[in-house]
Short mmCIF file of C-alpha atoms in Angstrom, two decimals:
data_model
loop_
_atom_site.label_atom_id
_atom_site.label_comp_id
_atom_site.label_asym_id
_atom_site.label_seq_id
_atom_site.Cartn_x
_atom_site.Cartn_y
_atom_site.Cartn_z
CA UNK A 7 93.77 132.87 35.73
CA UNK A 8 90.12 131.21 35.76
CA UNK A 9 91.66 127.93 34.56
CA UNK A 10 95.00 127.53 36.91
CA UNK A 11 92.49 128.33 39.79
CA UNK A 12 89.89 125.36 38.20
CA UNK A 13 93.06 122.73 38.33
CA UNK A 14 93.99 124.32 41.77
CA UNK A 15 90.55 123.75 43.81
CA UNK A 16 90.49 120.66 41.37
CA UNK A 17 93.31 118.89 43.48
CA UNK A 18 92.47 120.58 46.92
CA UNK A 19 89.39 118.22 46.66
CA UNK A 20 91.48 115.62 45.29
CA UNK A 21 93.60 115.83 48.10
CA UNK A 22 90.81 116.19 50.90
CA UNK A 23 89.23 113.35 48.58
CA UNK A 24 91.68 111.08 49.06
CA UNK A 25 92.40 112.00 53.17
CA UNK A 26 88.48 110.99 53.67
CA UNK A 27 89.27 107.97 52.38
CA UNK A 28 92.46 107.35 54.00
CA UNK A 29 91.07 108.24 57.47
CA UNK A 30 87.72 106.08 56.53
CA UNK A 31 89.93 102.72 55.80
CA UNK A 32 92.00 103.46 58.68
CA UNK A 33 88.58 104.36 61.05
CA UNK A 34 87.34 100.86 59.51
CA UNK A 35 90.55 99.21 60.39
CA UNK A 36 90.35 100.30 63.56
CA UNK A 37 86.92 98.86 64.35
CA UNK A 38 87.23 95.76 62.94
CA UNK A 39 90.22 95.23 65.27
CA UNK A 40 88.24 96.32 68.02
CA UNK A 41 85.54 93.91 66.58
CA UNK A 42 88.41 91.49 67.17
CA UNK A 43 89.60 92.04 70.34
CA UNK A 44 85.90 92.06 71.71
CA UNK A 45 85.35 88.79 69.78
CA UNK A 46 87.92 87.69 71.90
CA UNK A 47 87.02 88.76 75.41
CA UNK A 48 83.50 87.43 74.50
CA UNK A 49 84.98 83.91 73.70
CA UNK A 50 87.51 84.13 76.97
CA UNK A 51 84.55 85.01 78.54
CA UNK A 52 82.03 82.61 77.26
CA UNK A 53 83.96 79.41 78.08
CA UNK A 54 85.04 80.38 81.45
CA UNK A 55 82.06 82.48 82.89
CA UNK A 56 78.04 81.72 83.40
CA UNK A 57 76.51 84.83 81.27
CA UNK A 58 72.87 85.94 81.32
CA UNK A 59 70.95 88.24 79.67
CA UNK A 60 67.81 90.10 81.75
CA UNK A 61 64.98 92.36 81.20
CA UNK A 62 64.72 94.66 83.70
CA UNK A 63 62.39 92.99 85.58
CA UNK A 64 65.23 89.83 85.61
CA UNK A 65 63.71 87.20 83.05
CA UNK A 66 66.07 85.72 81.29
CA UNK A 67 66.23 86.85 77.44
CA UNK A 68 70.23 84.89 76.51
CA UNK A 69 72.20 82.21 78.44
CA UNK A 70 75.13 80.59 77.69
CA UNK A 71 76.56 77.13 76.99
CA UNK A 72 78.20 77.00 80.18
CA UNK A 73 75.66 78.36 82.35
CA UNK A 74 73.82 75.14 80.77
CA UNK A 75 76.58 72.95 81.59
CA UNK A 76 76.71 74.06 85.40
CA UNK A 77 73.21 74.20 86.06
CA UNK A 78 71.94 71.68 84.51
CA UNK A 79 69.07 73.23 82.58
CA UNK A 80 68.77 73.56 78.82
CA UNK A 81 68.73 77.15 77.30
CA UNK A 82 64.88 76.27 76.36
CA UNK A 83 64.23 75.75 80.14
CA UNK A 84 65.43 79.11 81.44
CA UNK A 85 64.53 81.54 78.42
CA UNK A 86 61.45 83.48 79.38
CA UNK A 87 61.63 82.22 83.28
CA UNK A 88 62.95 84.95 85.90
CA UNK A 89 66.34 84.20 87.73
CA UNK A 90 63.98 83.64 90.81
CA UNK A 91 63.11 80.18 89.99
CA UNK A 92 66.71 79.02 90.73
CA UNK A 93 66.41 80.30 94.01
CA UNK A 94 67.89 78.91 97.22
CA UNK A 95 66.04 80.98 99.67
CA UNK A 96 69.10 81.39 101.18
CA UNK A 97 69.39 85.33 101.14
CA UNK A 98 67.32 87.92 103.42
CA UNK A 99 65.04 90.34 101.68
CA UNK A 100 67.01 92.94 102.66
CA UNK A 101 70.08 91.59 100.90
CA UNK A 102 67.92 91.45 97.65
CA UNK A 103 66.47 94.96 98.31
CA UNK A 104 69.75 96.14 98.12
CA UNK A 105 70.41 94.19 95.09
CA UNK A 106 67.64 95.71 93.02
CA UNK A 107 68.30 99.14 94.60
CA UNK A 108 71.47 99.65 93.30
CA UNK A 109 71.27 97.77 89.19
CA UNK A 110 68.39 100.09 89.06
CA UNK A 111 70.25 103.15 89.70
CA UNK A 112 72.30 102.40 86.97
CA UNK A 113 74.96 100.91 89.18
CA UNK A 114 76.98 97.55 88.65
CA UNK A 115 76.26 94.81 91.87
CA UNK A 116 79.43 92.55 93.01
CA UNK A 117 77.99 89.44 95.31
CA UNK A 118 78.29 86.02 96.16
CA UNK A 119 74.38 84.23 95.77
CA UNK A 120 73.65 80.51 96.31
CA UNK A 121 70.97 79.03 93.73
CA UNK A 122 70.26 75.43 93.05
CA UNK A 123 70.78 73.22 90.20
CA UNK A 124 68.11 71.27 88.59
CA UNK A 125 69.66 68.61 90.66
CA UNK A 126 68.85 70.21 93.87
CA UNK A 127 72.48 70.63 94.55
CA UNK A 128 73.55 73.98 96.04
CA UNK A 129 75.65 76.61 93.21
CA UNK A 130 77.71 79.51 94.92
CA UNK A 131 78.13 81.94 92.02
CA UNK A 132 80.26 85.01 92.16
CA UNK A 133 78.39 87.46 90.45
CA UNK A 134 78.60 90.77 88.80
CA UNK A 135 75.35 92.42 87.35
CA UNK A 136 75.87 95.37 84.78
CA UNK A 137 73.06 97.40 83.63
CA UNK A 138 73.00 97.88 79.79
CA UNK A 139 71.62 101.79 78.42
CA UNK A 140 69.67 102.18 75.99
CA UNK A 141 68.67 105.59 74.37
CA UNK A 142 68.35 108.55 77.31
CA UNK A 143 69.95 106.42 79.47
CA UNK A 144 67.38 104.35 80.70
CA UNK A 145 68.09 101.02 81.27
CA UNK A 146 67.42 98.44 78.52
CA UNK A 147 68.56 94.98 80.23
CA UNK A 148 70.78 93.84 82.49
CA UNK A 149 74.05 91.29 82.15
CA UNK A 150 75.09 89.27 84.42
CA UNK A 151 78.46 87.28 84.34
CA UNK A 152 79.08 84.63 87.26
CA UNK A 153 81.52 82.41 88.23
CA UNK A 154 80.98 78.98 90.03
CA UNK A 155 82.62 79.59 93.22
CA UNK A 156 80.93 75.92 94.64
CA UNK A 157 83.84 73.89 95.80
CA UNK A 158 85.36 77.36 97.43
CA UNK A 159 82.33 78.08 99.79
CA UNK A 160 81.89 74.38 100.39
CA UNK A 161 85.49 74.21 102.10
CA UNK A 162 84.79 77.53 103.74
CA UNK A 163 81.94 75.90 105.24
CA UNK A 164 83.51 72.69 106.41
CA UNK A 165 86.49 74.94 107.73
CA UNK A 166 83.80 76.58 110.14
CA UNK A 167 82.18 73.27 111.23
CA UNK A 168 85.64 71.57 111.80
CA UNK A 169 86.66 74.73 113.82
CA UNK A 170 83.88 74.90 116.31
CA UNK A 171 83.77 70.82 116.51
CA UNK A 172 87.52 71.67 117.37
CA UNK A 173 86.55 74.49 120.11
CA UNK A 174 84.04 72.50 121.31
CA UNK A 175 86.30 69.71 122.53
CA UNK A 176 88.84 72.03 123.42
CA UNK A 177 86.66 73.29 126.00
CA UNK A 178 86.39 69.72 127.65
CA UNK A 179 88.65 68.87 130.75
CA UNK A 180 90.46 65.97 128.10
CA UNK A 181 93.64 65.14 129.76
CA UNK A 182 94.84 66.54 126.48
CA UNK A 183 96.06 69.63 125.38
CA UNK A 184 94.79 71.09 121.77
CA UNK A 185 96.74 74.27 120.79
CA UNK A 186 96.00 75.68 117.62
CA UNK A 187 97.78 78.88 115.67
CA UNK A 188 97.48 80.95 112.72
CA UNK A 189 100.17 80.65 110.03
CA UNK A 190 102.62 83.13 111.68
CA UNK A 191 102.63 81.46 114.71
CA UNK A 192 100.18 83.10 117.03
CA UNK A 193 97.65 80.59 119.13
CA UNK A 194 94.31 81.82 118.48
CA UNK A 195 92.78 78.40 120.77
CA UNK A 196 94.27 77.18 123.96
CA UNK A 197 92.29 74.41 125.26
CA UNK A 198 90.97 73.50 128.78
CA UNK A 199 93.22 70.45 128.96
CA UNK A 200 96.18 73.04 127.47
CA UNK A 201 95.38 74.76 130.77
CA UNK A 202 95.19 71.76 133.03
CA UNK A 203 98.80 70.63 131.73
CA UNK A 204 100.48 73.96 131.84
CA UNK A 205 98.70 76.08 134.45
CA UNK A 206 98.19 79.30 131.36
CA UNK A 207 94.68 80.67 131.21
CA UNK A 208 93.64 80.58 127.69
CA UNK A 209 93.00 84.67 127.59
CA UNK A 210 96.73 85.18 128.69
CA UNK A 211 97.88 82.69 125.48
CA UNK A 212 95.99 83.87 122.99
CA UNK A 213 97.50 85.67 120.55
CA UNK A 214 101.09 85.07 121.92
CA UNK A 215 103.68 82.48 120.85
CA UNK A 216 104.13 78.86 121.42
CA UNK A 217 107.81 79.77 122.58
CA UNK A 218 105.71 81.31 125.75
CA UNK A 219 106.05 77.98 127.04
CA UNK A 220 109.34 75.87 125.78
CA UNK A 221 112.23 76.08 127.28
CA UNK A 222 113.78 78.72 124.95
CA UNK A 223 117.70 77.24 125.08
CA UNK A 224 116.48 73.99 124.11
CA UNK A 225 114.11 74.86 121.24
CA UNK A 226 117.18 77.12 119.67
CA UNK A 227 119.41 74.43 120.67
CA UNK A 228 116.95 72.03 118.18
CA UNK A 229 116.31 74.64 115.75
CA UNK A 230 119.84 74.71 115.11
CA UNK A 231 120.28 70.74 114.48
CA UNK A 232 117.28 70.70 112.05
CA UNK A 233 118.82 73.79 110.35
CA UNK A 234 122.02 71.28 109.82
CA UNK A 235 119.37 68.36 109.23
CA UNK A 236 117.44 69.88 106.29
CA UNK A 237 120.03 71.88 105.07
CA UNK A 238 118.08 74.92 105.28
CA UNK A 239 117.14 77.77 107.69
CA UNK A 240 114.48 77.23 109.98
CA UNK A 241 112.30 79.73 111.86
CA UNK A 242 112.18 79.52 115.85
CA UNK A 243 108.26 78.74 115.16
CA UNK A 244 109.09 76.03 112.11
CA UNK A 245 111.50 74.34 114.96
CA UNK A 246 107.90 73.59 116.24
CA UNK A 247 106.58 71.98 112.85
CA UNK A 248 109.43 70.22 111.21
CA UNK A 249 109.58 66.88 111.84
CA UNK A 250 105.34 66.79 112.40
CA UNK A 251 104.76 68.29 109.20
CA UNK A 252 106.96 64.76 107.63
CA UNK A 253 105.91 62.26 110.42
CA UNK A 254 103.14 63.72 112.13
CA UNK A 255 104.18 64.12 115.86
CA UNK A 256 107.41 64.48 117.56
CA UNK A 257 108.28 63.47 120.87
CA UNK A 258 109.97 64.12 124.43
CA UNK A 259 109.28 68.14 123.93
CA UNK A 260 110.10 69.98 127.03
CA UNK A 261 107.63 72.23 127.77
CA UNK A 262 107.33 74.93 130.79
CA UNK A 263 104.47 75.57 133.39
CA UNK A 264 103.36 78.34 135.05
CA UNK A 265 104.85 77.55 137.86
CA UNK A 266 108.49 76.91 136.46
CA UNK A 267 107.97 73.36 136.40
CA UNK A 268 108.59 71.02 133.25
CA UNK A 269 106.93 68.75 131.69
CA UNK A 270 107.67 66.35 128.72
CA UNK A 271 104.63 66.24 125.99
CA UNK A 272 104.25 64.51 122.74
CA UNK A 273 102.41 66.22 120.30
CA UNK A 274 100.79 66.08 116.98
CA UNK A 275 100.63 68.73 113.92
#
């Protein structure tokens, strides 16, 4: 009847009543733990990341405390001025053509850019730009989070200028030889003096093995005595770097010439 159907659509909306609800508090749940967890990245990022906030035409709108700390400007110093005026003058204009090019196709930009500090020092950032959308998909601003990669690029740097001091004098006639390898034991410089002392061009020892020219029986003979020494196995190459790596040379090696001939070096790690 009229009355059992009333009650009956009566507690259909009930029901769907009390689902809205359910899925509501449960939607709401949801996005305050999302609220949460980006809360969280923001923080994480915020104390270990220099974050910027751009118009599109790269003046800064929002900094953060840290890119404060690193730079050495106050947030009232940089809001309002573009990113230019930190400039090192370091890049081409091609590398900042490409730069713009690509954030304002919508596209994020992954680089390494030096600046300088108030101080005039030098700051290596690693940076990654990110467009932000606004309605239609145009872009609205741009974010920026960087890290200070400084003390990295400055040891990159020194690492070049020690290397080609260190080619330089290998290609005097010293009446010493300078031999130098990667970490898996390949020489990647053979000096003029190495040359003069064992009779090897350079371009036939690079990129072989220092066992190229050691008597083989006795360097297996010694590997096997450090083995029993250190109490530990030891690589035909580490038979090489032992003892320098702990006292910083080892003498009376036996090395062999070109020309089958030994000779007895001393020599330095």
């Amino acid at each position: 009847n009229k009355l059992t159907r009333e009650i009956a659509l009566r507690k259909e909306v009930e029901s769907n009543l009390t689902k809205a609800v359910q899925n509501y508090l449960v939607s709401e749940s949801v996005l305050s733990q999302h609220k949460m967890e980006l809360e969280e990245v923001h923080e994480a990022i915020s104390r270990s990341a220099l974050v910027t906030i751009t118009d599109t035409s790269g003046n800064i709108l929002k900094v953060n405390q840290m890119f404060c700390e690193i730079t050495g400007y106050t947030e009232e110093e940089m809001i309002g001025k573009n990113h230019r005026f930190m400039s090192s003058h370091h890049h081409p204009k091609e590398f900042w053509m490409e730069f713009w090019q690509t954030i304002k196709s919508g596209k994020s930009w992954k680089g390494e850019v030096k600046n300088f500090r108030k101080d005039g020092k030098e700051i290596w950032m690693d940076t990654v730009i990110n467009p932000i959308m606004g309605k239609g998909g145009v872009i609205r601003q741009f974010l920026a989070i960087r890290f200070d990669i400084t003390a990295r690029k400055q040891a990159e740097e020194l690492a070049v200028r020690k290397d080609s001091e260190l080619r330089a004098i290998s290609n005097t006639f010293l009446p010493v030889g300078i031999i130098s390898t990667d970490t898996t034991g390949n020489i990647v410089l053979f000096s003029k003096g190495s040359e003069a002392l064992l009779g090897y061009e350079a371009s036939e020892m690079i990129g072989n093995n220092p066992m190229a020219f050691h008597v083989e029986s006795e360097v297996m003979d010694r590997n096997a005595e450090l083995t029993r020494e250190l109490n530990r196995p030891i690589t035909p190459f580490q038979t090489f770097l032992a003892i320098p790596e702990q006292a910083g040379y080892e003498s009376d090696r036996k090395s062999t010439r070109l020309n089958s001939s030994h000779i007895t070096i001393s020599y330095a790690v």
